[in-house]
CSV table of C-alpha atoms in Angstrom, one decimal:
chain,number,residue,atom,x,y,z
M,1246,MET,CA,1.9,-12.2,26.6
M,1247,PRO,CA,0.8,-9.4,24.3
M,1248,SER,CA,-1.6,-10.3,21.6
M,1249,LEU,CA,-0.5,-10.5,18.0
M,1250,ILE,CA,-1.5,-7.7,15.7
M,1251,THR,CA,-2.3,-8.4,12.0
M,1252,TYR,CA,-0.4,-6.3,9.5
M,1253,VAL,CA,0.2,-5.9,5.8
M,1254,ALA,CA,3.6,-4.8,4.6
M,1255,LEU,CA,3.3,-3.0,1.2
M,1256,LEU,CA,6.7,-3.2,-0.4
M,1257,ARG,CA,7.4,-0.5,-2.8
M,1258,GLY,CA,8.6,-1.4,-6.3
M,1259,ILE,CA,9.0,-5.1,-5.8
M,1260,ASN,CA,8.6,-7.3,-8.9
M,1261,VAL,CA,7.4,-4.3,-11.0
M,1262,GLY,CA,8.6,-4.0,-14.6
M,1263,GLY,CA,11.2,-6.7,-14.2
M,1264,ASN,CA,12.9,-4.7,-11.5
M,1265,ASN,CA,13.7,-5.7,-7.9
M,1266,MET,CA,12.7,-9.3,-8.5
M,1267,ILE,CA,12.2,-11.3,-5.3
M,1268,GLY,CA,10.2,-14.5,-5.0
M,1269,MET,CA,7.3,-14.4,-2.6
M,1270,SER,CA,8.3,-17.7,-1.0
M,1271,ALA,CA,11.7,-16.2,-0.2
M,1272,LEU,CA,10.1,-13.1,1.2
M,1273,ARG,CA,7.7,-15.2,3.4
M,1274,ASP,CA,10.7,-17.1,4.7
M,1275,SER,CA,12.6,-13.8,5.5
M,1276,PHE,CA,9.5,-12.4,7.3
M,1277,SER,CA,9.3,-15.6,9.3
M,1278,ALA,CA,13.0,-15.3,10.2
M,1279,LEU,CA,12.2,-11.9,11.6
M,1280,GLY,CA,9.9,-13.6,14.1
M,1281,PHE,CA,6.6,-12.7,12.4
M,1282,LYS,CA,3.8,-15.2,12.6
M,1283,ASP,CA,1.3,-16.6,10.0
M,1284,VAL,CA,3.2,-14.9,7.1
M,1285,ALA,CA,1.4,-15.0,3.8
M,1286,SER,CA,1.7,-13.1,0.5
M,1287,TYR,CA,-0.8,-11.9,-1.9
M,1288,ILE,CA,0.0,-11.7,-5.6
M,1289,ASN,CA,3.6,-11.2,-6.7
M,1290,SER,CA,3.9,-7.4,-6.1
M,1291,GLY,CA,5.2,-7.2,-2.6
M,1292,ASN,CA,2.1,-7.6,-0.3
M,1293,LEU,CA,3.1,-9.5,2.8
M,1294,LEU,CA,0.6,-10.3,5.5
M,1295,PHE,CA,1.8,-11.2,9.0
M,1296,LYS,CA,1.2,-11.1,12.7
M,1297,ALA,CA,3.5,-9.4,15.2
M,1298,LYS,CA,3.6,-8.4,18.8
M,1299,GLU,CA,5.1,-5.0,17.9
M,1300,ALA,CA,2.6,-2.2,18.1
M,1301,ASP,CA,4.8,0.4,16.5
M,1302,ALA,CA,4.4,0.3,12.7
M,1303,ARG,CA,7.5,2.5,12.2
M,1304,LYS,CA,9.7,0.0,14.0
M,1305,LEU,CA,8.3,-2.8,11.8
M,1306,GLU,CA,9.0,-0.7,8.6
M,1307,THR,CA,12.6,-0.1,9.7
M,1308,ARG,CA,13.2,-3.8,10.5
M,1309,ILE,CA,11.8,-5.0,7.2
M,1310,GLU,CA,13.7,-2.4,5.2
M,1311,ARG,CA,16.9,-3.4,6.8
M,1312,MET,CA,16.2,-7.1,6.1
M,1313,LEU,CA,15.4,-6.3,2.4
M,1314,ALA,CA,18.7,-4.3,2.0
M,1315,ALA,CA,20.8,-7.0,3.8
M,1316,ASP,CA,19.1,-10.2,2.3
M,1317,TYR,CA,18.2,-9.0,-1.2
M,1318,LYS,CA,20.3,-5.9,-1.7
M,1319,VAL,CA,17.1,-4.0,-2.5
M,1320,PRO,CA,16.7,-0.5,-1.1
M,1321,CYS,CA,13.0,-0.9,-0.8
M,1322,LYS,CA,10.7,1.4,1.2
M,1323,VAL,CA,7.9,-0.3,3.1
M,1324,VAL,CA,4.5,0.9,4.3
M,1325,ILE,CA,2.8,-0.9,7.1
M,1326,ARG,CA,-0.9,-0.9,7.8
M,1327,SER,CA,-2.7,-2.8,10.6
M,1328,ALA,CA,-5.9,-4.7,10.1
M,1329,GLY,CA,-7.8,-1.8,11.9
M,1330,GLU,CA,-6.3,0.8,9.7
M,1331,MET,CA,-7.2,-1.2,6.6
M,1332,ALA,CA,-10.7,-1.7,7.9
M,1333,ARG,CA,-11.2,2.1,8.4
M,1334,LEU,CA,-9.8,2.8,4.9
M,1335,VAL,CA,-12.0,0.3,3.1
M,1336,LYS,CA,-15.1,1.6,5.0
M,1337,SER,CA,-14.2,5.1,3.9
M,1338,LEU,CA,-13.8,4.4,0.2
M,1339,PRO,CA,-16.1,6.4,-2.0
M,1340,LYS,CA,-19.5,4.7,-2.6
M,1341,ASP,CA,-19.1,5.3,-6.4
M,1342,TRP,CA,-15.9,3.3,-6.6
M,1343,ASN,CA,-17.0,0.1,-8.2
M,1344,ASP,CA,-16.1,-2.3,-11.0
M,1345,ASP,CA,-16.7,0.3,-13.7
M,1346,LYS,CA,-14.1,-0.8,-16.4
M,1347,ASP,CA,-14.0,2.8,-17.7
M,1348,TRP,CA,-12.5,4.1,-14.5
M,1349,ARG,CA,-9.2,3.4,-12.7
M,1350,TYR,CA,-9.3,3.5,-8.9
M,1351,ASN,CA,-6.1,3.6,-6.9
M,1352,VAL,CA,-5.2,3.8,-3.3
M,1353,VAL,CA,-1.9,5.6,-2.7
M,1354,PHE,CA,-0.5,4.5,0.6
M,1355,LEU,CA,1.7,7.3,2.2
M,1356,ARG,CA,4.6,6.7,4.4
M,1357,HIS,CA,4.4,8.6,7.7
M,1358,THR,CA,7.1,11.0,6.5
M,1359,ILE,CA,4.8,12.6,4.0
M,1360,ASP,CA,1.4,11.8,5.5
M,1361,SER,CA,-0.4,15.2,5.4
M,1362,LYS,CA,-3.6,16.6,3.9
M,1363,ALA,CA,-1.3,19.3,2.4
M,1364,ILE,CA,0.1,16.8,0.0
M,1365,VAL,CA,-3.0,17.1,-2.2
M,1366,ASP,CA,-2.3,20.8,-2.8
M,1367,GLY,CA,1.2,19.9,-4.2
M,1368,LEU,CA,-0.2,17.4,-6.7
M,1369,ASN,CA,-1.7,19.9,-9.1
M,1370,ALA,CA,-4.4,17.5,-10.0
M,1371,THR,CA,-6.5,18.3,-13.0
M,1372,PRO,CA,-10.2,18.4,-11.8
M,1373,ASP,CA,-11.6,17.7,-15.2
M,1374,LEU,CA,-9.5,14.5,-15.5
M,1375,GLU,CA,-9.0,13.1,-12.1
M,1376,LYS,CA,-10.3,13.0,-8.5
M,1377,VAL,CA,-7.9,13.0,-5.6
M,1378,SER,CA,-8.8,13.1,-2.0
M,1379,TYR,CA,-6.9,12.6,1.3
M,1380,LEU,CA,-7.6,10.2,4.1
M,1381,PRO,CA,-5.1,9.7,6.9
M,1382,GLY,CA,-2.3,7.7,5.5
M,1383,THR,CA,-3.7,7.6,1.9
M,1384,LEU,CA,-4.6,9.4,-1.2
M,1385,LEU,CA,-7.7,8.1,-3.1
M,1386,TRP,CA,-7.2,8.7,-6.8
M,1387,SER,CA,-9.5,8.0,-9.7
M,1388,ALA,CA,-9.7,8.8,-13.3
M,1389,LYS,CA,-11.3,7.6,-16.5
M,1390,VAL,CA,-9.0,5.1,-18.2
M,1391,GLN,CA,-8.9,7.2,-21.4
M,1392,ASN,CA,-7.5,10.1,-19.4
M,1393,VAL,CA,-5.0,8.3,-17.2
M,1394,THR,CA,-1.9,9.3,-19.2
M,1395,LYS,CA,-2.8,13.0,-18.9
M,1396,THR,CA,-3.3,13.0,-15.1
M,1397,ALA,CA,-1.1,14.7,-12.4
M,1398,MET,CA,-0.9,11.4,-10.6
M,1399,ILE,CA,0.9,9.7,-13.5
M,1400,LYS,CA,3.4,12.6,-13.5
M,1401,MET,CA,4.0,12.0,-9.8
M,1402,SER,CA,6.3,9.1,-10.6
M,1403,THR,CA,9.0,11.6,-11.7
M,1404,ARG,CA,8.9,13.5,-8.4
M,1405,LYS,CA,11.0,12.7,-5.2
M,1406,VAL,CA,7.9,12.5,-3.0
M,1407,PHE,CA,6.7,9.5,-5.0
M,1408,GLN,CA,9.5,7.5,-3.4
M,1409,ASP,CA,7.5,7.6,-0.1
M,1410,MET,CA,4.3,6.3,-1.7
M,1411,THR,CA,3.1,2.9,-2.9
M,1412,VAL,CA,0.1,2.3,-5.0
M,1413,ARG,CA,-2.5,-0.5,-4.9
M,1414,ASN,CA,-5.6,-0.7,-7.1
M,1415,LEU,CA,-9.0,-0.9,-5.6
M,1416,ASN,CA,-9.4,-4.7,-6.0
M,1417,THR,CA,-6.0,-5.4,-4.4
M,1418,THR,CA,-6.8,-3.1,-1.5
M,1419,LYS,CA,-10.1,-4.8,-0.8
M,1420,LYS,CA,-8.6,-8.2,-1.1
M,1421,LEU,CA,-5.8,-7.4,1.3
M,1422,HIS,CA,-8.4,-6.1,3.8
M,1423,GLU,CA,-10.5,-9.3,3.4
M,1424,LEU,CA,-7.4,-11.5,4.0
M,1425,MET,CA,-6.4,-9.4,7.0
M,1426,GLN,CA,-9.9,-9.8,8.5
M,1427,LYS,CA,-9.6,-13.6,8.1
M,1428,MET,CA,-6.2,-13.6,9.7
M,1429,SER,CA,-7.3,-11.5,12.6
M,1430,GLU,CA,-10.1,-14.0,13.3
M,1431,GLU,CA,-7.7,-16.9,13.6
C-alpha cells in the first residue's frame, strides 16, 4: 500500500472580509468524505491539512475545487503544497524575516499555471518600498507597514493574475509547516 503524503490545501478567498463563509468543521468533514486522512484545519481562513495517497498535487487541487463548487457553491481556487515543499520553503525564507512589527512579511503561493520567475518582472515592484523575490511556487514579499498601501503587491489584487495566488503571512506559513511536520511524524 502506498504511503500517505502530508499536504496543506490553501483555499483562496475563504472566510475573508465576510465573503465565501464556510465553517472549518464542515470543510474538515468534506475533506474526509473525499477520502483524505487525518484532516485538520488551522485558523478560519481556509488552511486544511490532510494526508492522501495521491502524489499528484494538481489532481488533488482539481478534486478539492470540484468539491467546493458542488458542496458550497464557491468557485474557489486551491493551492496544494506537500510537507516536503513547505519544509524547503521555510528553510529558504530570508534570515532577516523576523518578528519586527514595523515590517509585513507575506508568502504568496502561486498556482502551477503562473509559477515562473518571470512573474516578478510583471509586478513592477517599487524597490524603495518593498522587496519581492521568487522561489519555486512562491513569491516572498516584504514591506514596511507604513508603506504597504503604496506597494505594487497591494495593487496586485486588481489584476487577473492575482486569482491564481493565495497569500499567507509569515507566522501562518511557519505554523502550517510546524503542523505538517508533526502530522508527517505520526
